[in-house]
């Protein structure tokens, strides 16, 4: 039976990996949902080149173009109606990014939006804000390979945000080079100052963590279903992982190689932010940039999804699946 489904796709070109998610729009009664039908992740590691040399190497550029070609074919097989491609820290830092974006446009006819930290926060906000409780104060922490985004919410409204060029790959390269934590022109110190100042100003009491590394730390912590993970538990896991060799992280902790080397530097960013803001528990909802991109596509093309809708000024939320854990 051929059951028609409108499909949307989001491609997130990160500093550590490129992710593509294809979701179908489900509509039953007055409820809309985005159901994942395909998810592909490839650890391209653009950040390894960019944060060391300032450019994407020719070899990695070739892999990048080939992988995007594969994703284009995958979207064609799925009959994707609309898609969005966004690139973050590594691409906005790379000196040759404009040339690569132009090449992808010419060869594959795929437009790439190289977005800044504010745009990242905007997309993630599209899904985060619907998980929040009224009259509560939250610090949202999103750690990528090249940057970390902070957002503060009060009563479901974002009241402050800031992006810092500190991420898991940057931190890993610093540590491997023997640099201290406040290298790179004091960015780490500015990040600490911002979190401390705004945490006190807005009286934050709850943390929300997004990103691949905190999702993995959450699964390693194995808290009760739909429960937040404690700061102490994150610290324990990071301490255990720090003592492991790469061989042990891959074969004992069962981490993918591209996760095993960055999870500790990323984890320390989450843990530090919780310490600076004096927060003891973190919600980890398993959503991120790609989910916000899909929600944006849903809203942009809602007239096509439901052409008879009479309430176009009040678009319904398309529920994004994920862990729906709340704070006790």
PDB file of C-alpha atoms in Angstrom:
ATOM      1  CA  UNK A   1       0.000   0.000   0.000  1.00  0.00           C
ATOM      2  CA  UNK A   2       1.378   3.401  -0.988  1.00  0.00           C
ATOM      3  CA  UNK A   3       0.507   5.771   1.874  1.00  0.00           C
ATOM      4  CA  UNK A   4       1.466   9.373   0.984  1.00  0.00           C
ATOM      5  CA  UNK A   5       3.631  11.239   3.484  1.00  0.00           C
ATOM      6  CA  UNK A   6       5.156  14.661   3.077  1.00  0.00           C
ATOM      7  CA  UNK A   7       8.822  14.504   4.073  1.00  0.00           C
ATOM      8  CA  UNK A   8      11.227  17.185   5.218  1.00  0.00           C
ATOM      9  CA  UNK A   9      15.002  16.953   5.674  1.00  0.00           C
ATOM     10  CA  UNK A  10      17.639  18.826   7.672  1.00  0.00           C
ATOM     11  CA  UNK A  11      21.392  18.582   7.059  1.00  0.00           C
ATOM     12  CA  UNK A  12      23.570  19.888   9.893  1.00  0.00           C
ATOM     13  CA  UNK A  13      27.213  20.414   8.866  1.00  0.00           C
ATOM     14  CA  UNK A  14      29.008  20.517  12.197  1.00  0.00           C
ATOM     15  CA  UNK A  15      32.670  20.736  13.143  1.00  0.00           C
ATOM     16  CA  UNK A  16      32.779  17.092  14.213  1.00  0.00           C
ATOM     17  CA  UNK A  17      30.153  15.418  12.029  1.00  0.00           C
ATOM     18  CA  UNK A  18      27.610  15.949   9.269  1.00  0.00           C
ATOM     19  CA  UNK A  19      24.103  14.806  10.141  1.00  0.00           C
ATOM     20  CA  UNK A  20      21.068  14.330   7.942  1.00  0.00           C
ATOM     21  CA  UNK A  21      17.609  13.637   9.315  1.00  0.00           C
ATOM     22  CA  UNK A  22      14.570  12.968   7.151  1.00  0.00           C
ATOM     23  CA  UNK A  23      11.219  13.230   8.920  1.00  0.00           C
ATOM     24  CA  UNK A  24       7.647  12.634   7.798  1.00  0.00           C
ATOM     25  CA  UNK A  25       4.866  15.024   8.767  1.00  0.00           C
ATOM     26  CA  UNK A  26       2.062  13.098  10.485  1.00  0.00           C
ATOM     27  CA  UNK A  27      -1.359  14.673  10.980  1.00  0.00           C
ATOM     28  CA  UNK A  28      -4.145  13.045  12.960  1.00  0.00           C
ATOM     29  CA  UNK A  29      -7.036  15.053  14.356  1.00  0.00           C
ATOM     30  CA  UNK A  30      -5.614  18.424  15.344  1.00  0.00           C
ATOM     31  CA  UNK A  31      -2.151  17.070  16.149  1.00  0.00           C
ATOM     32  CA  UNK A  32       0.966  17.264  13.989  1.00  0.00           C
ATOM     33  CA  UNK A  33       4.086  15.210  14.553  1.00  0.00           C
ATOM     34  CA  UNK A  34       7.479  14.913  12.892  1.00  0.00           C
ATOM     35  CA  UNK A  35       8.440  11.235  12.729  1.00  0.00           C
ATOM     36  CA  UNK A  36      12.034  10.332  11.936  1.00  0.00           C
ATOM     37  CA  UNK A  37      12.234   7.992   8.965  1.00  0.00           C
ATOM     38  CA  UNK A  38      15.973   8.234   8.226  1.00  0.00           C
ATOM     39  CA  UNK A  39      19.050   9.446  10.085  1.00  0.00           C
ATOM     40  CA  UNK A  40      22.621   9.420   8.789  1.00  0.00           C
ATOM     41  CA  UNK A  41      25.706  10.706  10.570  1.00  0.00           C
ATOM     42  CA  UNK A  42      29.254  10.790   9.229  1.00  0.00           C
ATOM     43  CA  UNK A  43      32.239  11.996  11.332  1.00  0.00           C
ATOM     44  CA  UNK A  44      33.815  14.221   8.694  1.00  0.00           C
ATOM     45  CA  UNK A  45      35.789  16.244  11.286  1.00  0.00           C
ATOM     46  CA  UNK A  46      35.985  19.536   9.369  1.00  0.00           C
ATOM     47  CA  UNK A  47      37.112  21.152  12.608  1.00  0.00           C
ATOM     48  CA  UNK A  48      40.350  19.158  12.721  1.00  0.00           C
ATOM     49  CA  UNK A  49      41.535  20.981   9.601  1.00  0.00           C
ATOM     50  CA  UNK A  50      40.018  24.368  10.261  1.00  0.00           C
ATOM     51  CA  UNK A  51      40.991  24.881  13.893  1.00  0.00           C
ATOM     52  CA  UNK A  52      44.581  23.837  13.131  1.00  0.00           C
ATOM     53  CA  UNK A  53      45.241  25.528   9.759  1.00  0.00           C
ATOM     54  CA  UNK A  54      42.283  27.829   9.125  1.00  0.00           C
ATOM     55  CA  UNK A  55      41.250  25.926   5.979  1.00  0.00           C
ATOM     56  CA  UNK A  56      39.465  22.756   4.916  1.00  0.00           C
ATOM     57  CA  UNK A  57      42.004  20.466   3.257  1.00  0.00           C
ATOM     58  CA  UNK A  58      41.514  19.285  -0.369  1.00  0.00           C
ATOM     59  CA  UNK A  59      41.136  15.653   0.779  1.00  0.00           C
ATOM     60  CA  UNK A  60      38.432  16.517   3.283  1.00  0.00           C
ATOM     61  CA  UNK A  61      36.713  18.799   0.783  1.00  0.00           C
ATOM     62  CA  UNK A  62      36.405  15.879  -1.642  1.00  0.00           C
ATOM     63  CA  UNK A  63      34.855  13.674   1.047  1.00  0.00           C
ATOM     64  CA  UNK A  64      32.506  16.504   1.981  1.00  0.00           C
ATOM     65  CA  UNK A  65      31.227  16.933  -1.588  1.00  0.00           C
ATOM     66  CA  UNK A  66      30.853  13.163  -2.062  1.00  0.00           C
ATOM     67  CA  UNK A  67      28.901  12.810   1.177  1.00  0.00           C
ATOM     68  CA  UNK A  68      26.544  15.670   0.296  1.00  0.00           C
ATOM     69  CA  UNK A  69      26.003  14.022  -3.089  1.00  0.00           C
ATOM     70  CA  UNK A  70      25.072  10.799  -1.300  1.00  0.00           C
ATOM     71  CA  UNK A  71      22.636  12.704   0.928  1.00  0.00           C
ATOM     72  CA  UNK A  72      21.072  14.361  -2.115  1.00  0.00           C
ATOM     73  CA  UNK A  73      20.456  10.929  -3.653  1.00  0.00           C
ATOM     74  CA  UNK A  74      19.034   9.672  -0.349  1.00  0.00           C
ATOM     75  CA  UNK A  75      16.596  12.604  -0.227  1.00  0.00           C
ATOM     76  CA  UNK A  76      15.563  11.894  -3.813  1.00  0.00           C
ATOM     77  CA  UNK A  77      14.848   8.249  -2.977  1.00  0.00           C
ATOM     78  CA  UNK A  78      12.694   9.410  -0.056  1.00  0.00           C
ATOM     79  CA  UNK A  79      10.876  12.001  -2.215  1.00  0.00           C
ATOM     80  CA  UNK A  80      11.776  14.768   0.230  1.00  0.00           C
ATOM     81  CA  UNK A  81       9.645  17.823  -0.504  1.00  0.00           C
ATOM     82  CA  UNK A  82      11.777  20.459   1.226  1.00  0.00           C
ATOM     83  CA  UNK A  83      15.201  20.491   2.860  1.00  0.00           C
ATOM     84  CA  UNK A  84      17.529  22.869   4.656  1.00  0.00           C
ATOM     85  CA  UNK A  85      21.338  22.703   4.885  1.00  0.00           C
ATOM     86  CA  UNK A  86      23.137  24.644   7.629  1.00  0.00           C
ATOM     87  CA  UNK A  87      26.856  24.778   8.459  1.00  0.00           C
ATOM     88  CA  UNK A  88      28.214  25.964  11.789  1.00  0.00           C
ATOM     89  CA  UNK A  89      31.522  26.839  13.445  1.00  0.00           C
ATOM     90  CA  UNK A  90      34.080  25.072  11.212  1.00  0.00           C
ATOM     91  CA  UNK A  91      32.590  26.355   7.968  1.00  0.00           C
ATOM     92  CA  UNK A  92      32.166  29.903   9.225  1.00  0.00           C
ATOM     93  CA  UNK A  93      35.816  29.871  10.369  1.00  0.00           C
ATOM     94  CA  UNK A  94      37.375  28.250   7.273  1.00  0.00           C
ATOM     95  CA  UNK A  95      39.005  30.731   4.879  1.00  0.00           C
ATOM     96  CA  UNK A  96      38.018  28.614   1.863  1.00  0.00           C
ATOM     97  CA  UNK A  97      34.429  27.985   2.956  1.00  0.00           C
ATOM     98  CA  UNK A  98      32.920  30.395   0.363  1.00  0.00           C
ATOM     99  CA  UNK A  99      34.667  28.504  -2.451  1.00  0.00           C
ATOM    100  CA  UNK A 100      33.401  25.145  -1.160  1.00  0.00           C
ATOM    101  CA  UNK A 101      29.858  26.445  -0.709  1.00  0.00           C
ATOM    102  CA  UNK A 102      29.948  27.771  -4.282  1.00  0.00           C
ATOM    103  CA  UNK A 103      31.243  24.431  -5.566  1.00  0.00           C
ATOM    104  CA  UNK A 104      28.442  22.502  -3.857  1.00  0.00           C
ATOM    105  CA  UNK A 105      25.896  24.916  -5.302  1.00  0.00           C
ATOM    106  CA  UNK A 106      27.334  24.549  -8.810  1.00  0.00           C
ATOM    107  CA  UNK A 107      27.886  20.763  -8.846  1.00  0.00           C
ATOM    108  CA  UNK A 108      24.963  19.575  -6.708  1.00  0.00           C
ATOM    109  CA  UNK A 109      22.571  22.534  -6.771  1.00  0.00           C
ATOM    110  CA  UNK A 110      22.421  22.375  -2.965  1.00  0.00           C
ATOM    111  CA  UNK A 111      22.422  25.735  -1.165  1.00  0.00           C
ATOM    112  CA  UNK A 112      24.339  25.804   2.129  1.00  0.00           C
ATOM    113  CA  UNK A 113      23.589  28.415   4.785  1.00  0.00           C
ATOM    114  CA  UNK A 114      26.670  29.172   6.882  1.00  0.00           C
ATOM    115  CA  UNK A 115      25.058  30.345  10.114  1.00  0.00           C
ATOM    116  CA  UNK A 116      26.435  32.174  13.138  1.00  0.00           C
ATOM    117  CA  UNK A 117      25.917  31.409  16.826  1.00  0.00           C
ATOM    118  CA  UNK A 118      22.754  33.502  17.013  1.00  0.00           C
ATOM    119  CA  UNK A 119      21.214  31.592  14.122  1.00  0.00           C
ATOM    120  CA  UNK A 120      22.121  28.298  15.808  1.00  0.00           C
ATOM    121  CA  UNK A 121      20.414  29.481  18.971  1.00  0.00           C
ATOM    122  CA  UNK A 122      17.367  30.570  16.974  1.00  0.00           C
ATOM    123  CA  UNK A 123      16.871  27.140  15.420  1.00  0.00           C
ATOM    124  CA  UNK A 124      17.397  25.253  18.678  1.00  0.00           C
ATOM    125  CA  UNK A 125      15.038  27.674  20.420  1.00  0.00           C
ATOM    126  CA  UNK A 126      12.266  26.537  18.063  1.00  0.00           C
ATOM    127  CA  UNK A 127      12.097  23.204  19.915  1.00  0.00           C
ATOM    128  CA  UNK A 128      13.632  23.950  23.326  1.00  0.00           C
ATOM    129  CA  UNK A 129      11.036  26.549  24.335  1.00  0.00           C
ATOM    130  CA  UNK A 130       8.232  23.998  24.158  1.00  0.00           C
ATOM    131  CA  UNK A 131       9.922  21.762  26.758  1.00  0.00           C
ATOM    132  CA  UNK A 132      10.071  24.443  29.438  1.00  0.00           C
ATOM    133  CA  UNK A 133       7.825  24.991  32.431  1.00  0.00           C
ATOM    134  CA  UNK A 134       6.181  28.275  33.336  1.00  0.00           C
ATOM    135  CA  UNK A 135       7.906  30.504  35.908  1.00  0.00           C
ATOM    136  CA  UNK A 136      11.145  28.488  35.829  1.00  0.00           C
ATOM    137  CA  UNK A 137      14.701  29.675  35.103  1.00  0.00           C
ATOM    138  CA  UNK A 138      16.875  27.607  32.763  1.00  0.00           C
ATOM    139  CA  UNK A 139      20.436  27.658  31.451  1.00  0.00           C
ATOM    140  CA  UNK A 140      20.637  25.899  28.086  1.00  0.00           C
ATOM    141  CA  UNK A 141      24.103  24.597  27.129  1.00  0.00           C
ATOM    142  CA  UNK A 142      24.848  23.380  23.605  1.00  0.00           C
ATOM    143  CA  UNK A 143      28.428  22.221  22.963  1.00  0.00           C
ATOM    144  CA  UNK A 144      29.551  21.593  19.405  1.00  0.00           C
ATOM    145  CA  UNK A 145      32.921  20.776  17.920  1.00  0.00           C
ATOM    146  CA  UNK A 146      33.916  24.396  17.457  1.00  0.00           C
ATOM    147  CA  UNK A 147      31.615  26.523  19.578  1.00  0.00           C
ATOM    148  CA  UNK A 148      29.401  26.529  22.646  1.00  0.00           C
ATOM    149  CA  UNK A 149      26.041  28.295  22.749  1.00  0.00           C
ATOM    150  CA  UNK A 150      24.406  29.466  25.965  1.00  0.00           C
ATOM    151  CA  UNK A 151      20.770  30.530  26.278  1.00  0.00           C
ATOM    152  CA  UNK A 152      18.889  31.590  29.388  1.00  0.00           C
ATOM    153  CA  UNK A 153      15.113  31.163  29.574  1.00  0.00           C
ATOM    154  CA  UNK A 154      12.610  32.543  32.041  1.00  0.00           C
ATOM    155  CA  UNK A 155       8.921  31.667  31.878  1.00  0.00           C
ATOM    156  CA  UNK A 156       9.469  30.027  28.448  1.00  0.00           C
ATOM    157  CA  UNK A 157      11.061  33.218  27.089  1.00  0.00           C
ATOM    158  CA  UNK A 158      14.722  33.588  26.113  1.00  0.00           C
ATOM    159  CA  UNK A 159      16.191  36.515  28.040  1.00  0.00           C
ATOM    160  CA  UNK A 160      19.932  36.169  27.257  1.00  0.00           C
ATOM    161  CA  UNK A 161      22.194  34.294  24.855  1.00  0.00           C
ATOM    162  CA  UNK A 162      25.859  34.157  23.903  1.00  0.00           C
ATOM    163  CA  UNK A 163      28.081  32.091  21.615  1.00  0.00           C
ATOM    164  CA  UNK A 164      31.735  31.289  22.396  1.00  0.00           C
ATOM    165  CA  UNK A 165      34.344  29.817  20.067  1.00  0.00           C
ATOM    166  CA  UNK A 166      35.087  26.989  22.476  1.00  0.00           C
ATOM    167  CA  UNK A 167      34.081  23.453  21.499  1.00  0.00           C
ATOM    168  CA  UNK A 168      35.070  19.824  21.880  1.00  0.00           C
ATOM    169  CA  UNK A 169      37.554  19.702  18.976  1.00  0.00           C
ATOM    170  CA  UNK A 170      39.082  23.086  19.833  1.00  0.00           C
ATOM    171  CA  UNK A 171      39.502  21.982  23.464  1.00  0.00           C
ATOM    172  CA  UNK A 172      40.983  18.643  22.421  1.00  0.00           C
ATOM    173  CA  UNK A 173      43.528  20.360  20.173  1.00  0.00           C
ATOM    174  CA  UNK A 174      44.431  22.757  22.989  1.00  0.00           C
ATOM    175  CA  UNK A 175      44.973  19.912  25.439  1.00  0.00           C
ATOM    176  CA  UNK A 176      47.026  17.904  22.946  1.00  0.00           C
ATOM    177  CA  UNK A 177      49.196  20.978  22.360  1.00  0.00           C
ATOM    178  CA  UNK A 178      49.655  21.409  26.116  1.00  0.00           C
ATOM    179  CA  UNK A 179      47.848  24.743  26.264  1.00  0.00           C
ATOM    180  CA  UNK A 180      46.011  25.810  29.411  1.00  0.00           C
ATOM    181  CA  UNK A 181      42.260  26.376  29.603  1.00  0.00           C
ATOM    182  CA  UNK A 182      42.352  30.141  29.143  1.00  0.00           C
ATOM    183  CA  UNK A 183      44.313  30.042  25.905  1.00  0.00           C
ATOM    184  CA  UNK A 184      42.816  31.396  22.684  1.00  0.00           C
ATOM    185  CA  UNK A 185      42.758  34.989  23.936  1.00  0.00           C
ATOM    186  CA  UNK A 186      41.004  34.263  27.189  1.00  0.00           C
ATOM    187  CA  UNK A 187      37.817  32.921  25.605  1.00  0.00           C
ATOM    188  CA  UNK A 188      37.420  30.335  28.343  1.00  0.00           C
ATOM    189  CA  UNK A 189      37.594  33.031  31.020  1.00  0.00           C
ATOM    190  CA  UNK A 190      35.068  35.217  29.188  1.00  0.00           C
ATOM    191  CA  UNK A 191      32.758  32.238  28.966  1.00  0.00           C
ATOM    192  CA  UNK A 192      33.035  31.607  32.706  1.00  0.00           C
ATOM    193  CA  UNK A 193      32.406  35.280  33.471  1.00  0.00           C
ATOM    194  CA  UNK A 194      29.300  35.347  31.248  1.00  0.00           C
ATOM    195  CA  UNK A 195      27.785  32.220  32.794  1.00  0.00           C
ATOM    196  CA  UNK A 196      28.473  33.350  36.372  1.00  0.00           C
ATOM    197  CA  UNK A 197      27.119  36.864  35.809  1.00  0.00           C
ATOM    198  CA  UNK A 198      23.974  35.861  33.927  1.00  0.00           C
ATOM    199  CA  UNK A 199      23.351  32.824  36.097  1.00  0.00           C
ATOM    200  CA  UNK A 200      23.163  35.100  39.134  1.00  0.00           C
ATOM    201  CA  UNK A 201      21.263  37.833  37.312  1.00  0.00           C
ATOM    202  CA  UNK A 202      18.480  35.507  36.150  1.00  0.00           C
ATOM    203  CA  UNK A 203      18.576  33.128  39.134  1.00  0.00           C
ATOM    204  CA  UNK A 204      18.922  29.998  36.993  1.00  0.00           C
ATOM    205  CA  UNK A 205      18.168  26.757  38.812  1.00  0.00           C
ATOM    206  CA  UNK A 206      17.863  24.242  35.980  1.00  0.00           C
ATOM    207  CA  UNK A 207      20.138  23.202  33.124  1.00  0.00           C
ATOM    208  CA  UNK A 208      19.272  21.793  29.707  1.00  0.00           C
ATOM    209  CA  UNK A 209      22.027  20.088  27.726  1.00  0.00           C
ATOM    210  CA  UNK A 210      21.985  19.426  23.983  1.00  0.00           C
ATOM    211  CA  UNK A 211      24.612  17.977  21.657  1.00  0.00           C
ATOM    212  CA  UNK A 212      25.943  14.549  20.784  1.00  0.00           C
ATOM    213  CA  UNK A 213      28.414  14.360  23.662  1.00  0.00           C
ATOM    214  CA  UNK A 214      25.934  15.131  26.440  1.00  0.00           C
ATOM    215  CA  UNK A 215      23.507  12.638  24.881  1.00  0.00           C
ATOM    216  CA  UNK A 216      26.200   9.970  25.127  1.00  0.00           C
ATOM    217  CA  UNK A 217      27.130  10.985  28.681  1.00  0.00           C
ATOM    218  CA  UNK A 218      23.461  10.761  29.595  1.00  0.00           C
ATOM    219  CA  UNK A 219      23.207   7.221  28.217  1.00  0.00           C
ATOM    220  CA  UNK A 220      26.384   6.231  30.090  1.00  0.00           C
ATOM    221  CA  UNK A 221      24.945   7.699  33.294  1.00  0.00           C
ATOM    222  CA  UNK A 222      21.846   5.503  32.919  1.00  0.00           C
ATOM    223  CA  UNK A 223      19.568   7.578  35.148  1.00  0.00           C
ATOM    224  CA  UNK A 224      15.968   6.515  35.581  1.00  0.00           C
ATOM    225  CA  UNK A 225      13.844   6.994  32.495  1.00  0.00           C
ATOM    226  CA  UNK A 226      12.817  10.629  31.931  1.00  0.00           C
ATOM    227  CA  UNK A 227      14.948  11.875  34.810  1.00  0.00           C
ATOM    228  CA  UNK A 228      17.681  14.551  34.820  1.00  0.00           C
ATOM    229  CA  UNK A 229      21.311  13.600  35.326  1.00  0.00           C
ATOM    230  CA  UNK A 230      23.167  15.047  38.304  1.00  0.00           C
ATOM    231  CA  UNK A 231      26.352  17.095  38.161  1.00  0.00           C
ATOM    232  CA  UNK A 232      28.040  14.588  40.456  1.00  0.00           C
ATOM    233  CA  UNK A 233      27.161  11.724  38.112  1.00  0.00           C
ATOM    234  CA  UNK A 234      28.565  13.570  35.087  1.00  0.00           C
ATOM    235  CA  UNK A 235      31.766  14.276  37.020  1.00  0.00           C
ATOM    236  CA  UNK A 236      32.093  10.580  37.963  1.00  0.00           C
ATOM    237  CA  UNK A 237      31.662   9.431  34.369  1.00  0.00           C
ATOM    238  CA  UNK A 238      34.171  11.989  33.076  1.00  0.00           C
ATOM    239  CA  UNK A 239      36.673  10.933  35.725  1.00  0.00           C
ATOM    240  CA  UNK A 240      36.303   7.286  34.694  1.00  0.00           C
ATOM    241  CA  UNK A 241      36.632   8.101  30.985  1.00  0.00           C
ATOM    242  CA  UNK A 242      39.694  10.283  31.623  1.00  0.00           C
ATOM    243  CA  UNK A 243      41.476   7.315  33.202  1.00  0.00           C
ATOM    244  CA  UNK A 244      40.772   5.126  30.146  1.00  0.00           C
ATOM    245  CA  UNK A 245      43.003   4.819  27.102  1.00  0.00           C
ATOM    246  CA  UNK A 246      41.452   5.367  23.666  1.00  0.00           C
ATOM    247  CA  UNK A 247      41.490   1.582  23.249  1.00  0.00           C
ATOM    248  CA  UNK A 248      39.452   1.165  26.424  1.00  0.00           C
ATOM    249  CA  UNK A 249      36.996   3.921  25.536  1.00  0.00           C
ATOM    250  CA  UNK A 250      36.273   2.223  22.214  1.00  0.00           C
ATOM    251  CA  UNK A 251      36.298  -1.422  23.300  1.00  0.00           C
ATOM    252  CA  UNK A 252      35.141  -1.245  26.935  1.00  0.00           C
ATOM    253  CA  UNK A 253      32.947   1.873  27.062  1.00  0.00           C
ATOM    254  CA  UNK A 254      31.822   1.050  23.488  1.00  0.00           C
ATOM    255  CA  UNK A 255      32.246   4.596  22.185  1.00  0.00           C
ATOM    256  CA  UNK A 256      32.718   5.319  18.491  1.00  0.00           C
ATOM    257  CA  UNK A 257      36.304   6.503  17.810  1.00  0.00           C
ATOM    258  CA  UNK A 258      35.097   9.959  16.755  1.00  0.00           C
ATOM    259  CA  UNK A 259      33.204  10.252  20.046  1.00  0.00           C
ATOM    260  CA  UNK A 260      35.853   8.689  22.279  1.00  0.00           C
ATOM    261  CA  UNK A 261      38.415  11.455  21.828  1.00  0.00           C
ATOM    262  CA  UNK A 262      36.115  14.489  22.192  1.00  0.00           C
ATOM    263  CA  UNK A 263      33.640  13.387  24.851  1.00  0.00           C
ATOM    264  CA  UNK A 264      35.896  14.352  27.783  1.00  0.00           C
ATOM    265  CA  UNK A 265      36.754  17.878  26.541  1.00  0.00           C
ATOM    266  CA  UNK A 266      33.060  18.456  25.740  1.00  0.00           C
ATOM    267  CA  UNK A 267      31.950  17.002  29.060  1.00  0.00           C
ATOM    268  CA  UNK A 268      34.175  19.408  30.957  1.00  0.00           C
ATOM    269  CA  UNK A 269      32.438  22.347  29.256  1.00  0.00           C
ATOM    270  CA  UNK A 270      29.004  21.117  30.393  1.00  0.00           C
ATOM    271  CA  UNK A 271      30.284  20.335  33.864  1.00  0.00           C
ATOM    272  CA  UNK A 272      32.066  23.681  34.212  1.00  0.00           C
ATOM    273  CA  UNK A 273      28.979  25.621  33.140  1.00  0.00           C
ATOM    274  CA  UNK A 274      26.905  23.790  35.761  1.00  0.00           C
ATOM    275  CA  UNK A 275      29.507  24.580  38.431  1.00  0.00           C
ATOM    276  CA  UNK A 276      29.734  28.259  37.430  1.00  0.00           C
ATOM    277  CA  UNK A 277      25.946  28.616  37.625  1.00  0.00           C
ATOM    278  CA  UNK A 278      25.655  26.426  40.741  1.00  0.00           C
ATOM    279  CA  UNK A 279      23.214  24.023  39.068  1.00  0.00           C
ATOM    280  CA  UNK A 280      23.130  20.412  40.268  1.00  0.00           C
ATOM    281  CA  UNK A 281      20.921  18.673  37.683  1.00  0.00           C
ATOM    282  CA  UNK A 282      20.594  18.708  33.904  1.00  0.00           C
ATOM    283  CA  UNK A 283      17.753  17.770  31.568  1.00  0.00           C
ATOM    284  CA  UNK A 284      18.970  16.047  28.380  1.00  0.00           C
ATOM    285  CA  UNK A 285      16.069  15.957  25.873  1.00  0.00           C
ATOM    286  CA  UNK A 286      17.980  14.497  22.869  1.00  0.00           C
ATOM    287  CA  UNK A 287      17.122  17.312  20.469  1.00  0.00           C
ATOM    288  CA  UNK A 288      19.288  19.835  18.681  1.00  0.00           C
ATOM    289  CA  UNK A 289      19.935  22.000  15.652  1.00  0.00           C
ATOM    290  CA  UNK A 290      18.486  19.584  13.110  1.00  0.00           C
ATOM    291  CA  UNK A 291      15.195  19.402  15.031  1.00  0.00           C
ATOM    292  CA  UNK A 292      14.905  23.180  15.049  1.00  0.00           C
ATOM    293  CA  UNK A 293      15.623  23.239  11.320  1.00  0.00           C
ATOM    294  CA  UNK A 294      12.844  20.703  10.713  1.00  0.00           C
ATOM    295  CA  UNK A 295      10.402  22.711  12.833  1.00  0.00           C
ATOM    296  CA  UNK A 296      11.278  25.808  10.801  1.00  0.00           C
ATOM    297  CA  UNK A 297      10.665  23.948   7.539  1.00  0.00           C
ATOM    298  CA  UNK A 298       7.317  22.726   8.907  1.00  0.00           C
ATOM    299  CA  UNK A 299       6.249  26.287   9.656  1.00  0.00           C
ATOM    300  CA  UNK A 300       7.534  27.703   6.371  1.00  0.00           C
ATOM    301  CA  UNK A 301       5.599  25.170   4.308  1.00  0.00           C
ATOM    302  CA  UNK A 302       2.515  24.780   6.480  1.00  0.00           C
ATOM    303  CA  UNK A 303       0.202  26.057   3.732  1.00  0.00           C
ATOM    304  CA  UNK A 304       1.318  23.123   1.612  1.00  0.00           C
ATOM    305  CA  UNK A 305       0.973  20.697   4.503  1.00  0.00           C
ATOM    306  CA  UNK A 306      -2.553  21.879   5.359  1.00  0.00           C
ATOM    307  CA  UNK A 307      -3.870  24.183   2.593  1.00  0.00           C
ATOM    308  CA  UNK A 308      -7.327  24.373   4.215  1.00  0.00           C
ATOM    309  CA  UNK A 309      -6.025  25.631   7.539  1.00  0.00           C
ATOM    310  CA  UNK A 310      -8.021  28.647   8.696  1.00  0.00           C
ATOM    311  CA  UNK A 311      -5.679  29.636  11.504  1.00  0.00           C
ATOM    312  CA  UNK A 312      -2.526  30.440   9.546  1.00  0.00           C
ATOM    313  CA  UNK A 313      -1.574  33.119  12.075  1.00  0.00           C
ATOM    314  CA  UNK A 314      -1.383  30.493  14.837  1.00  0.00           C
ATOM    315  CA  UNK A 315       0.575  27.593  13.419  1.00  0.00           C
ATOM    316  CA  UNK A 316       0.477  24.408  15.500  1.00  0.00           C
ATOM    317  CA  UNK A 317       3.672  22.917  16.841  1.00  0.00           C
ATOM    318  CA  UNK A 318       4.916  19.786  15.139  1.00  0.00           C
ATOM    319  CA  UNK A 319       5.914  17.583  18.057  1.00  0.00           C
ATOM    320  CA  UNK A 320       9.573  16.550  17.834  1.00  0.00           C
ATOM    321  CA  UNK A 321      10.238  13.135  19.400  1.00  0.00           C
ATOM    322  CA  UNK A 322      12.916  13.022  22.079  1.00  0.00           C
ATOM    323  CA  UNK A 323      13.394  12.326  25.751  1.00  0.00           C
ATOM    324  CA  UNK A 324      10.794  14.343  27.613  1.00  0.00           C
ATOM    325  CA  UNK A 325      12.450  14.306  30.993  1.00  0.00           C
ATOM    326  CA  UNK A 326      11.431  16.947  33.508  1.00  0.00           C
ATOM    327  CA  UNK A 327      13.035  18.324  36.635  1.00  0.00           C
ATOM    328  CA  UNK A 328      11.767  17.146  39.977  1.00  0.00           C
TER     329      UNK A 328
END
